[in-house]
Amino acid sequence: MIQREGSMEAELSERINKAVKTYHTMSKVFLRNKKISRKSKMMVYKTIFIPTLIYGSEGWVLTNRLKSKIQAVDMKFFRKVTRITRRDKIRNDIVRAELGVESISHRVEVQQLRWFGHLNRMKESRPAKRVWEARVQRKGIRERNGTMRW
């Protein structure tokens, strides 16, 4: 859901909250268990956690602040799997490299590009294609300080 200012903050907060709930549910039984392999934990990450976090991300407009928020949730999962705490002062990219995963913002960008490829190939009659190619009429728009005002 896009807010008046064009921000995706509300939708992203909802997705993050759902991912955090998923994380806590898994953490109690699954992530803390030393007998479960890292490979199994990462399989659960790919099949449950990631889809919960980035569902609907094809239409997101990510600012640096929002990227930071989703990356923090993602890293929380990774640090639990690797048993590396923030106190260990090990950089996020090193933790990701150890697990062999890409950043969540890169994954979102790939998903967005995939969606735009689908949009590009759609027939002109499809509603999604029409919305994507829609042009806003400029009547009643004023520009102030380089930003558009409606």
PDB file of C-alpha atoms in Angstrom:
ATOM      1  CA  MET A   1       0.000   0.000   0.000  1.00  0.00           C
ATOM      2  CA  ILE A   2       1.453   3.321  -1.053  1.00  0.00           C
ATOM      3  CA  GLN A   3       0.988   6.208   1.354  1.00  0.00           C
ATOM      4  CA  ARG A   4       0.129   9.740   0.341  1.00  0.00           C
ATOM      5  CA  GLU A   5       3.756  10.799   0.063  1.00  0.00           C
ATOM      6  CA  GLY A   6       4.531   7.784  -2.129  1.00  0.00           C
ATOM      7  CA  SER A   7       6.195   5.928   0.744  1.00  0.00           C
ATOM      8  CA  MET A   8       6.032   2.165   1.154  1.00  0.00           C
ATOM      9  CA  GLU A   9       6.729   2.377   4.886  1.00  0.00           C
ATOM     10  CA  ALA A  10       3.407   0.870   6.062  1.00  0.00           C
ATOM     11  CA  GLU A  11       3.577  -2.146   3.750  1.00  0.00           C
ATOM     12  CA  LEU A  12       7.216  -2.797   4.551  1.00  0.00           C
ATOM     13  CA  SER A  13       6.552  -2.550   8.281  1.00  0.00           C
ATOM     14  CA  GLU A  14       3.802  -5.136   7.893  1.00  0.00           C
ATOM     15  CA  ARG A  15       6.076  -7.486   5.925  1.00  0.00           C
ATOM     16  CA  ILE A  16       8.876  -7.032   8.454  1.00  0.00           C
ATOM     17  CA  ASN A  17       6.522  -7.756  11.364  1.00  0.00           C
ATOM     18  CA  LYS A  18       5.356 -10.965   9.690  1.00  0.00           C
ATOM     19  CA  ALA A  19       8.950 -12.025   9.022  1.00  0.00           C
ATOM     20  CA  VAL A  20       9.922 -11.288  12.638  1.00  0.00           C
ATOM     21  CA  LYS A  21       7.005 -13.412  13.878  1.00  0.00           C
ATOM     22  CA  THR A  22       8.160 -16.212  11.581  1.00  0.00           C
ATOM     23  CA  TYR A  23      11.704 -15.799  12.879  1.00  0.00           C
ATOM     24  CA  HIS A  24      10.626 -16.011  16.533  1.00  0.00           C
ATOM     25  CA  THR A  25       8.500 -19.074  15.853  1.00  0.00           C
ATOM     26  CA  MET A  26      11.426 -20.826  14.179  1.00  0.00           C
ATOM     27  CA  SER A  27      13.986 -19.579  16.670  1.00  0.00           C
ATOM     28  CA  LYS A  28      12.394 -21.248  19.667  1.00  0.00           C
ATOM     29  CA  VAL A  29      12.477 -24.758  18.254  1.00  0.00           C
ATOM     30  CA  PHE A  30      14.485 -24.817  15.069  1.00  0.00           C
ATOM     31  CA  LEU A  31      17.270 -22.222  14.907  1.00  0.00           C
ATOM     32  CA  ARG A  32      18.609 -22.846  18.415  1.00  0.00           C
ATOM     33  CA  ASN A  33      18.831 -26.580  17.861  1.00  0.00           C
ATOM     34  CA  LYS A  34      22.486 -27.559  17.370  1.00  0.00           C
ATOM     35  CA  LYS A  35      21.517 -30.954  15.953  1.00  0.00           C
ATOM     36  CA  ILE A  36      19.909 -29.406  12.872  1.00  0.00           C
ATOM     37  CA  SER A  37      22.427 -28.699  10.125  1.00  0.00           C
ATOM     38  CA  ARG A  38      23.152 -25.233   8.783  1.00  0.00           C
ATOM     39  CA  LYS A  39      22.108 -26.477   5.340  1.00  0.00           C
ATOM     40  CA  SER A  40      18.640 -27.405   6.656  1.00  0.00           C
ATOM     41  CA  LYS A  41      18.298 -24.042   8.388  1.00  0.00           C
ATOM     42  CA  MET A  42      19.201 -22.228   5.175  1.00  0.00           C
ATOM     43  CA  MET A  43      16.672 -24.321   3.246  1.00  0.00           C
ATOM     44  CA  VAL A  44      13.988 -23.117   5.657  1.00  0.00           C
ATOM     45  CA  TYR A  45      15.303 -19.578   5.188  1.00  0.00           C
ATOM     46  CA  LYS A  46      14.877 -19.825   1.420  1.00  0.00           C
ATOM     47  CA  THR A  47      11.469 -21.506   1.471  1.00  0.00           C
ATOM     48  CA  ILE A  48       9.701 -19.822   4.406  1.00  0.00           C
ATOM     49  CA  PHE A  49      11.496 -16.752   5.729  1.00  0.00           C
ATOM     50  CA  ILE A  50      12.398 -14.991   2.465  1.00  0.00           C
ATOM     51  CA  PRO A  51       8.963 -15.367   0.819  1.00  0.00           C
ATOM     52  CA  THR A  52       7.359 -14.019   4.001  1.00  0.00           C
ATOM     53  CA  LEU A  53       9.681 -11.013   4.043  1.00  0.00           C
ATOM     54  CA  ILE A  54       9.664 -10.002   0.374  1.00  0.00           C
ATOM     55  CA  TYR A  55       6.145 -10.967  -0.709  1.00  0.00           C
ATOM     56  CA  GLY A  56       4.890  -8.267  -3.074  1.00  0.00           C
ATOM     57  CA  SER A  57       8.294  -6.591  -3.347  1.00  0.00           C
ATOM     58  CA  GLU A  58       7.949  -6.216  -7.113  1.00  0.00           C
ATOM     59  CA  GLY A  59       6.216  -2.879  -6.591  1.00  0.00           C
ATOM     60  CA  TRP A  60       8.278  -1.557  -3.693  1.00  0.00           C
ATOM     61  CA  VAL A  61      10.209   1.674  -3.913  1.00  0.00           C
ATOM     62  CA  LEU A  62      13.113   1.128  -1.546  1.00  0.00           C
ATOM     63  CA  THR A  63      14.883   4.041   0.066  1.00  0.00           C
ATOM     64  CA  ASN A  64      18.176   3.479   1.861  1.00  0.00           C
ATOM     65  CA  ARG A  65      16.317   3.601   5.173  1.00  0.00           C
ATOM     66  CA  LEU A  66      13.878   0.876   4.101  1.00  0.00           C
ATOM     67  CA  LYS A  67      16.694  -1.254   2.657  1.00  0.00           C
ATOM     68  CA  SER A  68      18.446  -0.993   5.991  1.00  0.00           C
ATOM     69  CA  LYS A  69      15.327  -2.173   7.831  1.00  0.00           C
ATOM     70  CA  ILE A  70      14.824  -5.303   5.736  1.00  0.00           C
ATOM     71  CA  GLN A  71      18.536  -6.063   5.792  1.00  0.00           C
ATOM     72  CA  ALA A  72      18.520  -5.893   9.611  1.00  0.00           C
ATOM     73  CA  VAL A  73      15.773  -8.532   9.796  1.00  0.00           C
ATOM     74  CA  ASP A  74      17.615 -10.689   7.287  1.00  0.00           C
ATOM     75  CA  MET A  75      20.893 -10.453   9.195  1.00  0.00           C
ATOM     76  CA  LYS A  76      19.153 -11.345  12.451  1.00  0.00           C
ATOM     77  CA  PHE A  77      18.292 -14.715  10.898  1.00  0.00           C
ATOM     78  CA  PHE A  78      21.823 -15.244   9.546  1.00  0.00           C
ATOM     79  CA  ARG A  79      23.474 -14.391  12.834  1.00  0.00           C
ATOM     80  CA  LYS A  80      21.259 -16.880  14.657  1.00  0.00           C
ATOM     81  CA  VAL A  81      22.157 -19.613  12.148  1.00  0.00           C
ATOM     82  CA  THR A  82      25.903 -18.914  12.331  1.00  0.00           C
ATOM     83  CA  ARG A  83      25.863 -18.196  16.086  1.00  0.00           C
ATOM     84  CA  ILE A  84      27.717 -14.941  15.433  1.00  0.00           C
ATOM     85  CA  THR A  85      26.489 -12.072  17.584  1.00  0.00           C
ATOM     86  CA  ARG A  86      26.865  -8.373  16.908  1.00  0.00           C
ATOM     87  CA  ARG A  87      29.274  -8.250  19.841  1.00  0.00           C
ATOM     88  CA  ASP A  88      31.678 -10.377  17.783  1.00  0.00           C
ATOM     89  CA  LYS A  89      32.008  -7.336  15.464  1.00  0.00           C
ATOM     90  CA  ILE A  90      31.984  -9.399  12.280  1.00  0.00           C
ATOM     91  CA  ARG A  91      30.716  -7.522   9.242  1.00  0.00           C
ATOM     92  CA  ASN A  92      27.456  -8.501   7.566  1.00  0.00           C
ATOM     93  CA  ASP A  93      29.087  -9.228   4.207  1.00  0.00           C
ATOM     94  CA  ILE A  94      31.428 -11.729   5.881  1.00  0.00           C
ATOM     95  CA  VAL A  95      28.486 -13.487   7.541  1.00  0.00           C
ATOM     96  CA  ARG A  96      26.656 -13.603   4.185  1.00  0.00           C
ATOM     97  CA  ALA A  97      29.776 -14.940   2.443  1.00  0.00           C
ATOM     98  CA  GLU A  98      30.112 -17.680   5.049  1.00  0.00           C
ATOM     99  CA  LEU A  99      26.537 -18.780   4.320  1.00  0.00           C
ATOM    100  CA  GLY A 100      26.831 -18.238   0.566  1.00  0.00           C
ATOM    101  CA  VAL A 101      23.819 -15.922   0.245  1.00  0.00           C
ATOM    102  CA  GLU A 102      23.275 -12.600  -1.485  1.00  0.00           C
ATOM    103  CA  SER A 103      21.959  -9.447   0.152  1.00  0.00           C
ATOM    104  CA  ILE A 104      18.203  -9.114   0.518  1.00  0.00           C
ATOM    105  CA  SER A 105      18.184  -5.814  -1.397  1.00  0.00           C
ATOM    106  CA  HIS A 106      19.839  -7.561  -4.359  1.00  0.00           C
ATOM    107  CA  ARG A 107      17.209 -10.298  -4.201  1.00  0.00           C
ATOM    108  CA  VAL A 108      14.434  -7.665  -4.212  1.00  0.00           C
ATOM    109  CA  GLU A 109      16.020  -5.896  -7.200  1.00  0.00           C
ATOM    110  CA  VAL A 110      16.184  -9.174  -9.148  1.00  0.00           C
ATOM    111  CA  GLN A 111      12.533  -9.845  -8.352  1.00  0.00           C
ATOM    112  CA  GLN A 112      11.576  -6.331  -9.499  1.00  0.00           C
ATOM    113  CA  LEU A 113      13.486  -6.725 -12.763  1.00  0.00           C
ATOM    114  CA  ARG A 114      11.806 -10.078 -13.354  1.00  0.00           C
ATOM    115  CA  TRP A 115       8.382  -8.459 -12.824  1.00  0.00           C
ATOM    116  CA  PHE A 116       9.193  -5.582 -15.184  1.00  0.00           C
ATOM    117  CA  GLY A 117      10.211  -8.142 -17.797  1.00  0.00           C
ATOM    118  CA  HIS A 118       6.786  -9.751 -17.437  1.00  0.00           C
ATOM    119  CA  LEU A 119       5.121  -6.336 -17.708  1.00  0.00           C
ATOM    120  CA  ASN A 120       7.078  -5.548 -20.849  1.00  0.00           C
ATOM    121  CA  ARG A 121       5.917  -8.750 -22.546  1.00  0.00           C
ATOM    122  CA  MET A 122       2.254  -8.415 -21.515  1.00  0.00           C
ATOM    123  CA  LYS A 123      -0.465  -7.580 -23.997  1.00  0.00           C
ATOM    124  CA  GLU A 124      -1.567  -3.950 -24.023  1.00  0.00           C
ATOM    125  CA  SER A 125      -5.061  -4.934 -22.861  1.00  0.00           C
ATOM    126  CA  ARG A 126      -3.886  -6.310 -19.485  1.00  0.00           C
ATOM    127  CA  PRO A 127      -4.694  -3.996 -16.541  1.00  0.00           C
ATOM    128  CA  ALA A 128      -1.197  -4.268 -15.037  1.00  0.00           C
ATOM    129  CA  LYS A 129       0.364  -3.192 -18.336  1.00  0.00           C
ATOM    130  CA  ARG A 130      -2.048  -0.265 -18.686  1.00  0.00           C
ATOM    131  CA  VAL A 131      -1.302   0.976 -15.165  1.00  0.00           C
ATOM    132  CA  TRP A 132       2.440   0.643 -15.726  1.00  0.00           C
ATOM    133  CA  GLU A 133       2.286   2.663 -18.954  1.00  0.00           C
ATOM    134  CA  ALA A 134      -0.205   5.233 -17.643  1.00  0.00           C
ATOM    135  CA  ARG A 135       0.754   8.882 -17.871  1.00  0.00           C
ATOM    136  CA  VAL A 136      -0.381  11.359 -15.245  1.00  0.00           C
ATOM    137  CA  GLN A 137      -1.942  14.506 -16.625  1.00  0.00           C
ATOM    138  CA  ARG A 138       0.102  17.506 -15.619  1.00  0.00           C
ATOM    139  CA  LYS A 139      -2.862  19.825 -15.078  1.00  0.00           C
ATOM    140  CA  GLY A 140      -2.855  21.216 -11.548  1.00  0.00           C
ATOM    141  CA  ILE A 141       0.716  20.186 -10.767  1.00  0.00           C
ATOM    142  CA  ARG A 142       3.115  22.746  -9.353  1.00  0.00           C
ATOM    143  CA  GLU A 143       6.807  22.337  -8.898  1.00  0.00           C
ATOM    144  CA  ARG A 144       8.452  23.659  -5.764  1.00  0.00           C
ATOM    145  CA  ASN A 145      12.101  23.144  -4.806  1.00  0.00           C
ATOM    146  CA  GLY A 146      12.483  20.445  -7.435  1.00  0.00           C
ATOM    147  CA  THR A 147       9.613  18.307  -6.085  1.00  0.00           C
ATOM    148  CA  MET A 148       6.222  17.798  -7.659  1.00  0.00           C
ATOM    149  CA  ARG A 149       3.194  19.120  -5.764  1.00  0.00           C
ATOM    150  CA  TRP A 150      -0.305  17.900  -6.577  1.00  0.00           C
TER     151      TRP A 150
END
